[in-house]
């Protein structure tokens, strides 16, 4: 691992990687509209054996997610981050299969039945448990969790491949599957604890999020440098895109200086480069509708998802919020509320 | 000579003839851990797994076990042995593999389905026993592969994780699945260089030439059971064995020798009997 010194922080990059792309997603802004999901799908996964894939998905937490129960399927590294932990391959049903509908009866057999899935066809699918969440009325809670490949610094998918078909790009640390080397063994699919590598059964190769690298290289619309489609198309603009080692960028500040952007399941030890501003929710209500002191989303649950650093992150944000409420200035709050033009810093290293 | 004596002589002759045909095969199988490759003039009985020729071919049975490769559950494998027969003509080798597998699997389009598969490994340039796991840089191997999903592939490898299909294939396969058993026949020119376009440059990795003299060639086998999620290094593999090409005279020659032997025995007996009778007069 090499170190790049920022102003007062040191950023660890993977060996052989010059810079590391990163994304910060502010979960407080996600409205679960799935525009990112569709932006990704129309760009990359609308056909050719990729129909079932969502390189970008948005799931409701608490919830089983996509693929179903991915957090229980293993993968990643052991506690020391040294030995790879094999996982299991999700089933087709875990990803969600297309449902069969009664088109035949209605279109050709004159049935008066409403159009609906056949028999028990509709018993699971991506987003099946959307908005269910957890907790009891009036203190139920949920939030949306958008997920892409984390382009990890210590990727277990790369380690899992016996053919070294997966690699981190030297220039920006994007994790890619070399389609010429891949022979469809699927060790990367089970090896990724986030289940963000997918098997294309038509091509007999594994495929995954490419961080829209043609767009960040300026090969996208109008030949301009653009952020990944999931970020650019997001209506509430909840994603920041840049380089973790860009000491003047907002990502470096949020991750390394204020430490308010945290990793999803850091215990998997893959060192993700997608970070999350953890969600706040209104406090709990009493049965009488009074505001109670207790937090609505249990801290233990957030710690389960984002590790112990989530406490400091939430406390820091709360403190800075309070400062602004009292009329003070807060660079952190400005960063979190910055406009679109500051969210994408992708050309800072172009001269290097 | 009484009738009894005559029938004894004939019985003896038949026993001698039978032993001459059968015994070499029995002793070969006991002393040689290898695949005898008989010469045949006519390949028509060997083109398919159920071809009539295979019944007369000598079967070699090899135990298989996990490889301990550096992949999860590498030794959790299910196929215990593979049977192999082989013959050659002047142009081609015909090698039939068969193994018991109660489930006929194909990688049918879902993430968790894997194909049944068999592979034959040979040293690329005839070297003696390259590293059993896909050879090495110095001693690359050729792999003839058949999979229930992907069909036939002729592959070059120089160590684990390096397998690369040849751009031009000279290998053909035919397969059947019946009564819980796969049969796969591999058919390839003995010397593949003649059948590859001459435009290929000298950097092309070597393709194994099957020797037609008495020189032996190493051979190893691998079998994958798809329903046990076996893939890549998670496979049942054999050790190196010998592909005994040109071992023993071709079958029809042996038959002629047997006829000659029987004739000699009979002539001798008749002569002895003649002398005995003459002496007794």
Coordinates of C-alpha atoms in Angstrom, one line a residue:
Chain A
X1 CA 0.0 0.0 0.0
X2 CA 1.4 3.5 -0.9
X3 CA 0.6 6.6 1.0
X4 CA -0.2 10.0 -0.4
X5 CA 0.1 12.9 2.0
X6 CA -2.6 15.5 2.1
X7 CA -2.6 18.7 4.1
X8 CA -2.8 16.9 7.4
X9 CA -4.0 13.5 6.6
X10 CA -2.4 10.5 4.9
X11 CA -4.5 8.5 2.3
X12 CA -3.7 4.9 1.8
X13 CA -3.9 3.8 -1.8
X14 CA -3.6 0.2 -3.2
X15 CA -0.2 -0.9 -4.4
X16 CA 0.4 0.1 -8.0
X17 CA -2.5 2.6 -8.1
X18 CA -1.7 6.3 -8.8
X19 CA -5.0 7.8 -7.7
X20 CA -8.2 6.4 -6.3
X21 CA -11.7 7.3 -7.5
X22 CA -14.2 7.6 -4.7
X23 CA -17.8 8.5 -4.2
X24 CA -19.6 9.9 -1.2
X25 CA -23.4 9.3 -1.0
X26 CA -25.5 11.4 1.4
X27 CA -28.2 9.0 2.5
X28 CA -30.2 11.9 3.9
X29 CA -30.9 13.0 0.4
X30 CA -32.0 9.7 -1.2
X31 CA -35.6 9.6 -2.1
X32 CA -35.6 6.1 -3.4
X33 CA -36.6 7.1 -6.9
X34 CA -34.3 4.6 -8.7
X35 CA -33.3 7.1 -11.3
X36 CA -29.7 6.1 -10.7
X37 CA -30.7 2.4 -11.1
X38 CA -32.3 3.2 -14.5
X39 CA -29.5 5.5 -15.6
X40 CA -27.1 2.6 -15.0
X41 CA -29.3 0.0 -16.5
X42 CA -30.0 1.9 -19.8
X43 CA -26.3 2.5 -20.1
X44 CA -24.9 -0.9 -19.4
X45 CA -27.2 -3.7 -18.5
X46 CA -30.3 -3.7 -20.6
X47 CA -29.6 -6.8 -22.7
X48 CA -27.2 -9.6 -23.6
X49 CA -27.5 -11.7 -20.4
X50 CA -27.4 -8.7 -18.1
X51 CA -31.1 -8.3 -17.7
X52 CA -31.1 -9.5 -14.1
X53 CA -28.1 -7.3 -13.1
X54 CA -28.3 -4.0 -11.3
X55 CA -24.8 -2.7 -11.1
X56 CA -26.4 0.2 -9.3
X57 CA -29.4 -0.7 -7.0
X58 CA -31.2 1.2 -4.3
X59 CA -32.5 -1.0 -1.4
X60 CA -34.5 -0.2 1.6
X61 CA -32.8 -0.7 5.0
X62 CA -33.5 -2.5 7.2
X63 CA -34.3 -5.1 4.5
X64 CA -33.0 -8.1 2.6
X65 CA -31.6 -6.0 -0.2
X66 CA -30.4 -7.1 -3.6
X67 CA -29.5 -9.9 -4.1
X68 CA -31.6 -11.1 -1.2
X69 CA -29.7 -11.4 2.0
X70 CA -26.4 -10.4 0.4
X71 CA -25.0 -9.5 3.8
X72 CA -25.3 -13.1 4.9
X73 CA -23.6 -14.7 1.9
X74 CA -20.0 -14.3 3.0
X75 CA -16.9 -13.2 1.1
X76 CA -14.4 -10.5 2.0
X77 CA -11.5 -11.0 4.4
X78 CA -11.0 -12.4 7.9
X79 CA -10.6 -10.1 10.9
X80 CA -7.0 -9.4 10.2
X81 CA -7.8 -8.6 6.6
X82 CA -5.3 -11.2 5.5
X83 CA -7.1 -14.4 4.6
X84 CA -9.9 -14.4 2.1
X85 CA -13.2 -15.7 3.3
X86 CA -15.1 -17.7 0.6
X87 CA -18.7 -16.8 0.2
X88 CA -21.7 -18.4 -1.6
X89 CA -23.2 -17.7 -4.9
X90 CA -26.6 -16.1 -4.8
X91 CA -29.4 -18.1 -6.5
X92 CA -31.4 -16.8 -9.4
X93 CA -34.3 -16.3 -7.0
X94 CA -32.1 -14.2 -4.7
X95 CA -31.5 -11.8 -7.7
X96 CA -35.2 -12.0 -8.7
X97 CA -36.6 -13.7 -11.7
X98 CA -39.1 -12.2 -14.2
X99 CA -42.6 -13.1 -13.3
X100 CA -44.9 -15.0 -15.7
X101 CA -48.2 -13.1 -16.2
X102 CA -51.6 -14.4 -17.4
X103 CA -51.2 -12.7 -20.8
X104 CA -52.2 -15.9 -22.7
X105 CA -55.6 -16.2 -20.9
X106 CA -56.5 -12.5 -21.3
X107 CA -55.2 -12.0 -24.8
X108 CA -56.3 -15.2 -26.5
X109 CA -58.7 -17.1 -24.2
X110 CA -61.1 -14.4 -23.4
X111 CA -60.6 -14.4 -19.6
X112 CA -62.1 -11.6 -17.6
X113 CA -59.4 -11.9 -14.9
X114 CA -57.3 -8.9 -14.2
X115 CA -53.8 -9.0 -15.6
X116 CA -51.6 -10.5 -12.8
X117 CA -48.7 -12.7 -12.2
X118 CA -49.4 -16.5 -12.5
X119 CA -49.9 -18.6 -9.4
X120 CA -47.1 -18.0 -7.0
X121 CA -44.8 -16.3 -9.5
X122 CA -44.7 -13.1 -7.5
X123 CA -43.0 -14.0 -4.3
X124 CA -39.7 -12.1 -4.6
X125 CA -37.9 -9.6 -6.7
X126 CA -35.5 -6.7 -6.5
X127 CA -37.0 -4.2 -4.1
X128 CA -39.7 -6.6 -3.0
X129 CA -39.4 -5.3 0.6
X130 CA -39.2 -1.6 -0.4
X131 CA -40.3 0.8 2.3
X132 CA -41.0 -1.9 4.8
X133 CA -38.2 -1.2 7.2
X134 CA -38.5 -2.0 10.8
X135 CA -39.9 -0.7 14.1
X136 CA -43.4 -0.3 15.4
X137 CA -45.9 2.5 14.8
X138 CA -45.5 5.4 15.5
X139 CA -41.7 4.7 15.5
X140 CA -41.2 2.7 12.3
X141 CA -38.2 3.6 10.3
X142 CA -36.3 3.0 7.1
X143 CA -33.9 4.7 4.7
X144 CA -32.7 4.0 1.2
X145 CA -29.2 2.6 0.5
X146 CA -27.9 3.1 -3.0
X147 CA -25.2 0.6 -3.8
X148 CA -22.6 0.3 -6.6
X149 CA -19.3 -1.6 -6.7
X150 CA -17.1 -0.1 -4.0
X151 CA -13.9 -0.2 -6.1
X152 CA -12.2 -1.3 -3.0
X153 CA -8.6 -0.6 -2.0
X154 CA -8.3 -4.2 -0.8
X155 CA -10.7 -6.0 -3.1
X156 CA -11.4 -9.7 -2.3
X157 CA -12.9 -10.2 -5.8
X158 CA -9.4 -9.5 -7.3
X159 CA -7.8 -11.9 -4.8
X160 CA -10.5 -14.6 -5.5
X161 CA -9.8 -14.9 -9.2
X162 CA -7.3 -17.8 -9.9
X163 CA -6.7 -16.3 -13.4
X164 CA -6.1 -12.7 -12.2
X165 CA -8.8 -11.6 -14.6
X166 CA -9.9 -8.8 -12.1
X167 CA -7.6 -5.9 -11.5
X168 CA -7.4 -2.4 -10.2
X169 CA -6.7 0.2 -12.9
X170 CA -3.3 1.8 -12.4
X171 CA -4.5 5.4 -13.2
X172 CA -7.6 5.5 -10.8
X173 CA -8.1 2.3 -9.0
X174 CA -11.3 1.3 -10.8
X175 CA -11.8 -2.4 -10.4
X176 CA -12.4 -4.1 -13.8
X177 CA -12.9 -7.7 -15.1
X178 CA -10.6 -8.4 -18.1
X179 CA -13.1 -10.0 -20.4
X180 CA -10.4 -11.8 -22.4
X181 CA -9.0 -13.5 -19.2
X182 CA -12.3 -14.3 -17.5
X183 CA -13.4 -17.9 -18.0
X184 CA -16.6 -17.6 -15.9
X185 CA -15.5 -19.5 -12.8
X186 CA -17.5 -17.1 -10.6
X187 CA -15.0 -17.0 -7.6
X188 CA -15.3 -13.2 -7.8
X189 CA -19.1 -13.4 -7.6
X190 CA -18.9 -15.3 -4.3
X191 CA -15.8 -13.5 -3.1
X192 CA -17.3 -10.0 -3.2
X193 CA -19.0 -9.6 0.2
X194 CA -21.2 -6.8 -1.3
X195 CA -22.2 -9.2 -4.2
X196 CA -21.5 -6.6 -6.8
X197 CA -19.9 -8.8 -9.4
X198 CA -22.4 -10.6 -11.6
X199 CA -22.2 -13.6 -13.8
X200 CA -23.4 -13.2 -17.4
X201 CA -24.6 -16.7 -18.3
X202 CA -24.9 -15.8 -22.0
X203 CA -21.3 -14.6 -22.3
X204 CA -20.1 -17.0 -19.7
X205 CA -18.1 -14.2 -18.1
X206 CA -18.4 -12.1 -15.0
X207 CA -19.2 -8.4 -15.2
X208 CA -19.5 -5.4 -12.9
X209 CA -19.8 -1.7 -12.4
X210 CA -17.1 0.1 -14.3
X211 CA -17.5 3.4 -12.5
X212 CA -18.6 4.7 -16.0
X213 CA -14.9 5.0 -16.9
X214 CA -15.6 6.1 -20.5
X215 CA -17.5 9.0 -19.1
X216 CA -14.8 10.1 -16.6
X217 CA -12.3 9.8 -19.5
X218 CA -14.3 12.2 -21.6
X219 CA -15.7 9.6 -23.9
X220 CA -19.3 10.2 -22.8
X221 CA -21.9 12.6 -24.1
X222 CA -20.5 15.6 -26.1
X223 CA -17.0 14.3 -25.4
X224 CA -16.9 16.0 -22.0
X225 CA -15.6 14.6 -18.7
X226 CA -18.7 13.4 -16.8
X227 CA -19.3 11.7 -13.5
X228 CA -20.8 8.2 -13.5
X229 CA -24.4 8.2 -14.9
X230 CA -25.8 7.1 -11.5
X231 CA -24.3 10.3 -9.9
X232 CA -25.1 12.8 -12.7
X233 CA -28.7 11.6 -13.2
X234 CA -29.6 11.7 -9.5
X235 CA -32.4 14.2 -9.0
X236 CA -31.4 15.2 -5.4
X237 CA -27.7 15.1 -6.4
X238 CA -26.7 13.0 -3.4
X239 CA -23.4 11.7 -4.8
X240 CA -20.1 13.4 -4.9
X241 CA -17.5 12.0 -7.2
X242 CA -13.7 12.6 -7.2
X243 CA -10.5 11.2 -5.9
X244 CA -9.8 10.1 -2.4
X245 CA -6.2 11.5 -2.7
X246 CA -7.3 14.9 -4.0
X247 CA -6.5 16.8 -0.8
X248 CA -8.5 19.9 -1.8
X249 CA -11.6 18.0 -2.9
X250 CA -14.8 17.6 -0.8
X251 CA -14.4 13.8 -0.7
X252 CA -11.1 14.0 1.0
X253 CA -12.5 16.5 3.5
X254 CA -15.6 14.5 4.3
X255 CA -13.8 11.2 4.5
X256 CA -10.4 12.0 6.0
X257 CA -10.7 15.4 7.7
X258 CA -14.2 15.5 9.2
X259 CA -14.6 11.7 9.1
X260 CA -18.4 12.0 8.6
X261 CA -18.4 9.8 5.5
X262 CA -18.1 6.2 6.5
X263 CA -17.8 2.8 4.8
X264 CA -20.5 0.2 4.5
X265 CA -19.6 -2.9 6.4
X266 CA -16.0 -2.0 7.1
X267 CA -15.6 -5.4 8.9
X268 CA -15.5 -7.1 5.5
X269 CA -12.0 -5.5 5.3
X270 CA -12.1 -4.8 1.6
X271 CA -11.7 -1.0 2.2
X272 CA -14.5 0.4 0.0
X273 CA -14.1 3.7 -1.8
X274 CA -17.8 4.4 -1.8
X275 CA -18.6 6.3 1.4
X276 CA -21.9 7.2 3.1
X277 CA -23.1 10.1 5.1
X278 CA -25.2 8.2 7.6
X279 CA -28.9 8.8 7.8
X280 CA -30.6 11.0 10.4
X281 CA -34.3 10.6 11.1
X282 CA -36.7 12.5 13.3
X283 CA -36.6 11.4 16.9
X284 CA -39.1 8.9 18.2
X285 CA -42.7 9.9 19.1
X286 CA -44.6 8.9 22.1
X287 CA -48.1 7.3 21.6
X288 CA -49.5 10.7 22.3
X289 CA -47.5 12.2 19.4
X290 CA -45.0 14.0 21.6
X291 CA -41.4 14.1 20.5
X292 CA -39.2 11.9 22.6
X293 CA -35.5 12.1 23.2
X294 CA -34.7 8.7 21.7
X295 CA -33.2 8.3 18.2
X296 CA -35.6 6.7 15.7
X297 CA -33.0 4.7 13.8
X298 CA -31.3 2.7 16.5
X299 CA -27.6 3.5 16.7
X300 CA -26.8 -0.2 17.0
X301 CA -28.4 -0.9 13.7
X302 CA -26.3 1.9 12.0
X303 CA -23.2 0.5 13.7
X304 CA -24.1 -2.9 12.3
X305 CA -24.1 -1.4 8.8
X306 CA -21.4 1.3 9.0
X307 CA -19.1 0.1 11.8
X308 CA -18.2 2.0 15.1
X309 CA -17.1 5.1 13.3
X310 CA -20.7 5.9 12.6
X311 CA -21.1 7.3 16.1
X312 CA -18.4 10.0 15.7
X313 CA -19.7 10.8 12.2
X314 CA -23.3 11.3 13.5
X315 CA -22.1 13.3 16.5
X316 CA -19.9 15.5 14.3
X317 CA -22.8 16.3 11.9
X318 CA -25.1 17.0 14.9
X319 CA -22.6 19.4 16.4
X320 CA -22.0 21.2 13.2
X321 CA -25.8 21.4 12.5
X322 CA -26.3 22.9 15.9
X323 CA -23.5 25.5 15.2
X324 CA -25.4 26.6 12.0
X325 CA -28.7 26.7 13.9
X326 CA -27.1 29.1 16.3
X327 CA -26.0 31.3 13.4
X328 CA -22.5 30.1 13.1
X329 CA -20.5 29.0 10.0
X330 CA -19.7 25.4 9.2
X331 CA -17.5 24.4 6.4
X332 CA -18.9 20.8 6.8
X333 CA -22.5 21.9 6.4
X334 CA -21.5 23.9 3.3
X335 CA -19.8 20.9 1.9
X336 CA -22.8 18.7 2.4
X337 CA -25.1 21.3 0.9
X338 CA -22.8 22.3 -2.0
X339 CA -24.3 22.8 -5.5
X340 CA -23.8 20.6 -8.4
X341 CA -20.7 22.3 -9.8
X342 CA -18.7 21.3 -6.8
X343 CA -19.8 17.7 -6.6
X344 CA -17.6 16.4 -9.5
X345 CA -13.9 16.9 -9.3
X346 CA -12.6 14.5 -12.0
X347 CA -9.9 16.5 -13.8
X348 CA -7.6 17.5 -11.0
X349 CA -5.0 15.0 -11.9
X350 CA -5.2 15.3 -15.7
X351 CA -1.9 17.2 -15.9
X352 CA -0.1 14.6 -13.8
Chain B
X1 CA -3.5 -91.2 -32.6
X2 CA -6.7 -92.0 -30.9
X3 CA -9.7 -89.7 -31.1
X4 CA -9.1 -88.7 -27.5
X5 CA -5.5 -87.8 -28.2
X6 CA -6.5 -85.8 -31.2
X7 CA -9.1 -83.7 -29.2
X8 CA -6.5 -83.2 -26.5
X9 CA -4.0 -81.8 -29.1
X10 CA -6.7 -79.5 -30.5
X11 CA -7.7 -78.3 -27.1
X12 CA -4.0 -77.6 -26.3
X13 CA -3.6 -75.7 -29.5
X14 CA -6.7 -73.6 -28.8
X15 CA -5.5 -72.8 -25.3
X16 CA -2.0 -71.8 -26.6
X17 CA -3.6 -69.6 -29.2
X18 CA -6.0 -68.0 -26.8
X19 CA -3.2 -67.3 -24.3
X20 CA -1.1 -65.8 -27.1
X21 CA -3.9 -63.3 -27.8
X22 CA -5.1 -62.6 -24.3
X23 CA -2.1 -62.9 -22.0
X24 CA -0.1 -59.9 -23.3
X25 CA -3.1 -57.7 -22.7
X26 CA -3.6 -59.0 -19.2
X27 CA 0.1 -58.6 -18.3
X28 CA 0.2 -55.1 -19.9
X29 CA -2.7 -54.0 -17.7
X30 CA -1.0 -55.3 -14.6
X31 CA 2.5 -53.9 -15.2
X32 CA 1.8 -50.7 -17.0
X33 CA -0.1 -47.7 -15.6
X34 CA -0.9 -46.4 -19.0
X35 CA -3.2 -46.2 -22.0
X36 CA -2.2 -48.6 -24.8
X37 CA -2.8 -46.9 -28.1
X38 CA -3.4 -49.7 -30.7
X39 CA -2.9 -49.1 -34.4
X40 CA -6.1 -49.5 -36.5
X41 CA -6.3 -49.2 -40.2
X42 CA -10.0 -48.2 -40.2
X43 CA -11.3 -45.5 -37.9
X44 CA -15.0 -46.1 -38.6
X45 CA -15.6 -48.0 -35.4
X46 CA -14.1 -45.3 -33.3
X47 CA -15.6 -42.0 -34.5
X48 CA -18.4 -42.0 -31.9
X49 CA -18.5 -43.0 -28.2
X50 CA -20.7 -46.0 -29.1
X51 CA -18.7 -47.1 -32.1
X52 CA -18.3 -50.9 -32.6
X53 CA -14.5 -50.7 -32.4
X54 CA -14.3 -49.6 -28.8
X55 CA -15.5 -53.0 -27.4
X56 CA -12.3 -54.6 -28.5
X57 CA -10.0 -51.8 -27.2
X58 CA -8.2 -52.2 -24.0
X59 CA -9.6 -50.1 -21.1
X60 CA -7.4 -48.4 -18.6
X61 CA -8.9 -47.2 -15.4
X62 CA -7.4 -44.4 -13.4
X63 CA -8.2 -43.2 -9.9
X64 CA -9.0 -39.5 -9.5
X65 CA -8.7 -37.2 -6.5
X66 CA -8.9 -33.5 -5.5
X67 CA -6.0 -31.3 -6.6
X68 CA -5.5 -29.2 -3.5
X69 CA -5.5 -26.2 -5.9
X70 CA -5.7 -22.7 -4.4
X71 CA -9.4 -22.3 -4.8
X72 CA -12.2 -22.7 -2.1
X73 CA -13.1 -26.4 -1.4
X74 CA -10.6 -27.7 -4.0
X75 CA -10.8 -31.2 -2.5
X76 CA -14.6 -31.4 -2.3
X77 CA -14.9 -33.4 -5.5
X78 CA -17.1 -36.3 -6.5
X79 CA -15.8 -38.3 -9.4
X80 CA -13.6 -41.1 -8.3
X81 CA -12.3 -42.7 -11.5
X82 CA -12.1 -42.3 -15.3
X83 CA -11.8 -45.1 -17.9
X84 CA -9.8 -44.5 -21.0
X85 CA -9.4 -46.3 -24.3
X86 CA -7.3 -45.1 -27.3
X87 CA -6.5 -46.1 -30.8
X88 CA -4.7 -44.4 -33.7
X89 CA -4.7 -44.5 -37.4
X90 CA -1.9 -43.2 -39.6
X91 CA -3.4 -39.7 -39.3
X92 CA -5.4 -39.4 -36.0
X93 CA -5.7 -40.4 -32.4
X94 CA -9.1 -41.4 -31.1
X95 CA -9.2 -41.3 -27.3
X96 CA -12.4 -42.2 -25.4
X97 CA -13.0 -41.2 -21.8
X98 CA -15.9 -42.3 -19.7
X99 CA -16.9 -41.8 -16.1
X100 CA -19.9 -42.3 -13.9
X101 CA -21.9 -39.2 -13.0
X102 CA -25.5 -39.7 -11.8
X103 CA -26.5 -36.2 -12.9
X104 CA -26.3 -34.8 -16.4
X105 CA -25.5 -31.1 -15.8
X106 CA -25.1 -28.1 -18.1
X107 CA -24.4 -24.5 -17.2
X108 CA -28.0 -23.7 -18.1
X109 CA -27.9 -19.9 -17.7
X110 CA -28.1 -19.5 -14.0
X111 CA -25.4 -18.2 -11.7
X112 CA -25.2 -21.4 -9.7
X113 CA -25.2 -24.0 -12.4
X114 CA -22.0 -25.5 -13.7
X115 CA -21.2 -27.8 -16.5
X116 CA -19.9 -31.4 -16.5
X117 CA -16.5 -31.4 -18.0
X118 CA -13.5 -33.7 -18.9
X119 CA -10.0 -32.7 -19.9
X120 CA -6.9 -34.6 -21.2
X121 CA -3.6 -33.0 -20.4
X122 CA -0.4 -33.6 -22.5
X123 CA 3.1 -32.1 -22.4
X124 CA 3.2 -29.5 -25.2
X125 CA 6.6 -30.5 -26.5
X126 CA 6.7 -34.1 -25.2
X127 CA 8.7 -33.2 -22.0
X128 CA 8.7 -35.7 -19.2
X129 CA 6.0 -35.0 -16.6
X130 CA 5.5 -31.2 -16.4
X131 CA 4.0 -30.0 -13.1
X132 CA 0.7 -31.8 -13.0
X133 CA -1.3 -28.6 -12.3
X134 CA -1.4 -27.0 -15.8
X135 CA 2.4 -27.3 -16.5
X136 CA 4.8 -24.4 -16.1
X137 CA 6.5 -21.7 -18.1
X138 CA 9.3 -24.0 -19.0
X139 CA 7.2 -27.0 -19.6
X140 CA 3.8 -25.9 -21.0
X141 CA 1.0 -28.4 -21.6
X142 CA -1.8 -28.9 -24.0
X143 CA -5.3 -29.5 -22.7
X144 CA -8.1 -31.1 -24.7
X145 CA -11.3 -30.1 -23.0
X146 CA -14.9 -31.0 -23.5
X147 CA -17.7 -29.4 -21.5
X148 CA -21.4 -30.1 -21.5
X149 CA -22.1 -26.4 -22.0
X150 CA -19.2 -25.1 -24.0
X151 CA -18.2 -28.1 -26.2
X152 CA -14.7 -28.6 -27.4
X153 CA -11.6 -26.5 -26.6
X154 CA -8.0 -27.1 -27.4
X155 CA -6.0 -25.1 -24.8
X156 CA -2.4 -24.2 -24.0
X157 CA -1.4 -23.6 -20.4
X158 CA 1.9 -22.7 -18.7
X159 CA 1.0 -23.0 -15.0
X160 CA -2.2 -22.5 -13.0
X161 CA -4.5 -19.7 -14.2
X162 CA -2.8 -19.5 -17.6
X163 CA -5.0 -21.6 -19.8
X164 CA -5.6 -20.0 -23.2
X165 CA -7.6 -21.5 -26.0
X166 CA -5.7 -22.0 -29.3
X167 CA -7.1 -19.6 -31.9
X168 CA -7.4 -22.5 -34.3
X169 CA -8.9 -25.8 -33.2
X170 CA -7.7 -29.1 -34.5
X171 CA -9.7 -31.1 -31.9
X172 CA -13.1 -32.7 -32.4
X173 CA -15.2 -34.4 -29.8
X174 CA -18.3 -36.7 -29.7
X175 CA -20.2 -37.4 -26.5
X176 CA -23.1 -39.4 -25.1
X177 CA -24.7 -39.7 -21.8
X178 CA -26.5 -42.9 -20.9
X179 CA -27.2 -45.0 -17.8
X180 CA -25.5 -42.4 -15.5
X181 CA -22.3 -42.4 -17.5
X182 CA -20.6 -39.9 -19.8
X183 CA -18.6 -41.1 -22.8
X184 CA -16.6 -38.5 -24.6
X185 CA -14.4 -39.3 -27.6
X186 CA -11.5 -36.9 -28.5
X187 CA -10.3 -37.0 -32.1
X188 CA -7.2 -35.1 -33.1
X189 CA -4.5 -35.3 -35.9
X190 CA -1.4 -37.0 -34.5
X191 CA 0.7 -34.2 -35.9
X192 CA -1.5 -31.1 -35.8
X193 CA 1.0 -28.8 -37.6
X194 CA -0.1 -30.1 -41.0
X195 CA -3.7 -29.2 -40.4
X196 CA -3.1 -25.6 -39.2
X197 CA -3.0 -22.7 -41.6
X198 CA 0.6 -22.0 -42.6
X199 CA 0.2 -18.3 -41.8
X200 CA 0.7 -19.0 -38.1
X201 CA 4.1 -17.6 -37.0
X202 CA 6.7 -19.4 -35.0
X203 CA 5.6 -17.7 -31.8
X204 CA 2.6 -19.9 -31.7
X205 CA 2.8 -22.0 -28.5
X206 CA 3.6 -25.7 -29.2
X207 CA 0.9 -28.2 -29.9
X208 CA 1.5 -31.7 -28.7
X209 CA 2.5 -34.1 -31.4
X210 CA 1.5 -37.7 -30.7
X211 CA 4.5 -39.9 -31.4
X212 CA 4.1 -42.9 -33.7
X213 CA 7.2 -44.8 -32.8
X214 CA 7.6 -46.6 -29.5
X215 CA 8.3 -43.4 -27.6
X216 CA 5.7 -42.9 -24.9
X217 CA 4.0 -39.7 -24.0
X218 CA 2.7 -38.6 -20.6
X219 CA -1.0 -38.0 -20.2
X220 CA -3.3 -36.9 -17.3
X221 CA -7.0 -36.6 -16.9
X222 CA -9.4 -34.2 -15.1
X223 CA -13.2 -34.6 -14.6
X224 CA -15.6 -32.0 -13.2
X225 CA -19.1 -32.7 -11.8
X226 CA -21.3 -29.6 -12.5
X227 CA -23.9 -30.4 -9.9
X228 CA -21.2 -30.4 -7.2
X229 CA -20.3 -26.9 -8.4
X230 CA -16.9 -28.1 -9.6
X231 CA -15.0 -25.7 -11.8
X232 CA -11.4 -24.7 -12.5
X233 CA -9.0 -26.1 -9.9
X234 CA -11.9 -27.8 -8.0
X235 CA -11.8 -31.0 -10.0
X236 CA -11.0 -34.7 -9.8
X237 CA -7.6 -35.2 -11.4
X238 CA -5.4 -38.2 -12.1
X239 CA -1.6 -38.4 -11.8
X240 CA 0.6 -38.6 -14.9
X241 CA 0.2 -41.9 -16.8
X242 CA 1.8 -43.2 -20.0
X243 CA 0.1 -42.9 -23.4
X244 CA 1.7 -46.0 -24.9
X245 CA 1.5 -45.3 -28.6
X246 CA 2.7 -48.1 -30.8
X247 CA 3.0 -50.6 -28.0
X248 CA 3.0 -54.1 -29.4
X249 CA 2.4 -55.1 -33.0
X250 CA -0.9 -54.1 -34.6
X251 CA -3.7 -56.6 -33.9
X252 CA -3.9 -58.4 -37.3
X253 CA -0.1 -59.2 -37.1
X254 CA -0.7 -60.8 -33.7
X255 CA -3.5 -62.8 -35.2
X256 CA -1.2 -64.1 -38.0
X257 CA 1.4 -65.0 -35.5
X258 CA -1.2 -67.0 -33.5
X259 CA -2.2 -68.9 -36.7
X260 CA 1.4 -69.6 -37.5
X261 CA 2.0 -70.8 -33.9
X262 CA -1.0 -73.1 -34.0
X263 CA 0.2 -74.5 -37.4
X264 CA 3.7 -75.2 -36.0
X265 CA 2.3 -77.0 -33.0
X266 CA 0.0 -79.1 -35.2
X267 CA 2.7 -79.9 -37.7
X268 CA 5.0 -81.0 -35.0
X269 CA 2.4 -83.2 -33.4
X270 CA 1.5 -84.7 -36.7
X271 CA 5.2 -85.4 -37.5
X272 CA 5.8 -87.0 -34.1
X273 CA 2.7 -89.1 -34.5
X274 CA 3.8 -90.1 -38.0
X275 CA 7.3 -91.1 -36.7
X276 CA 5.7 -93.0 -33.8
X277 CA 3.4 -95.0 -36.1
X278 CA 6.2 -95.7 -38.6
X279 CA 8.5 -96.9 -35.7
X280 CA 5.7 -99.1 -34.5
X281 CA 5.2 -100.9 -37.7

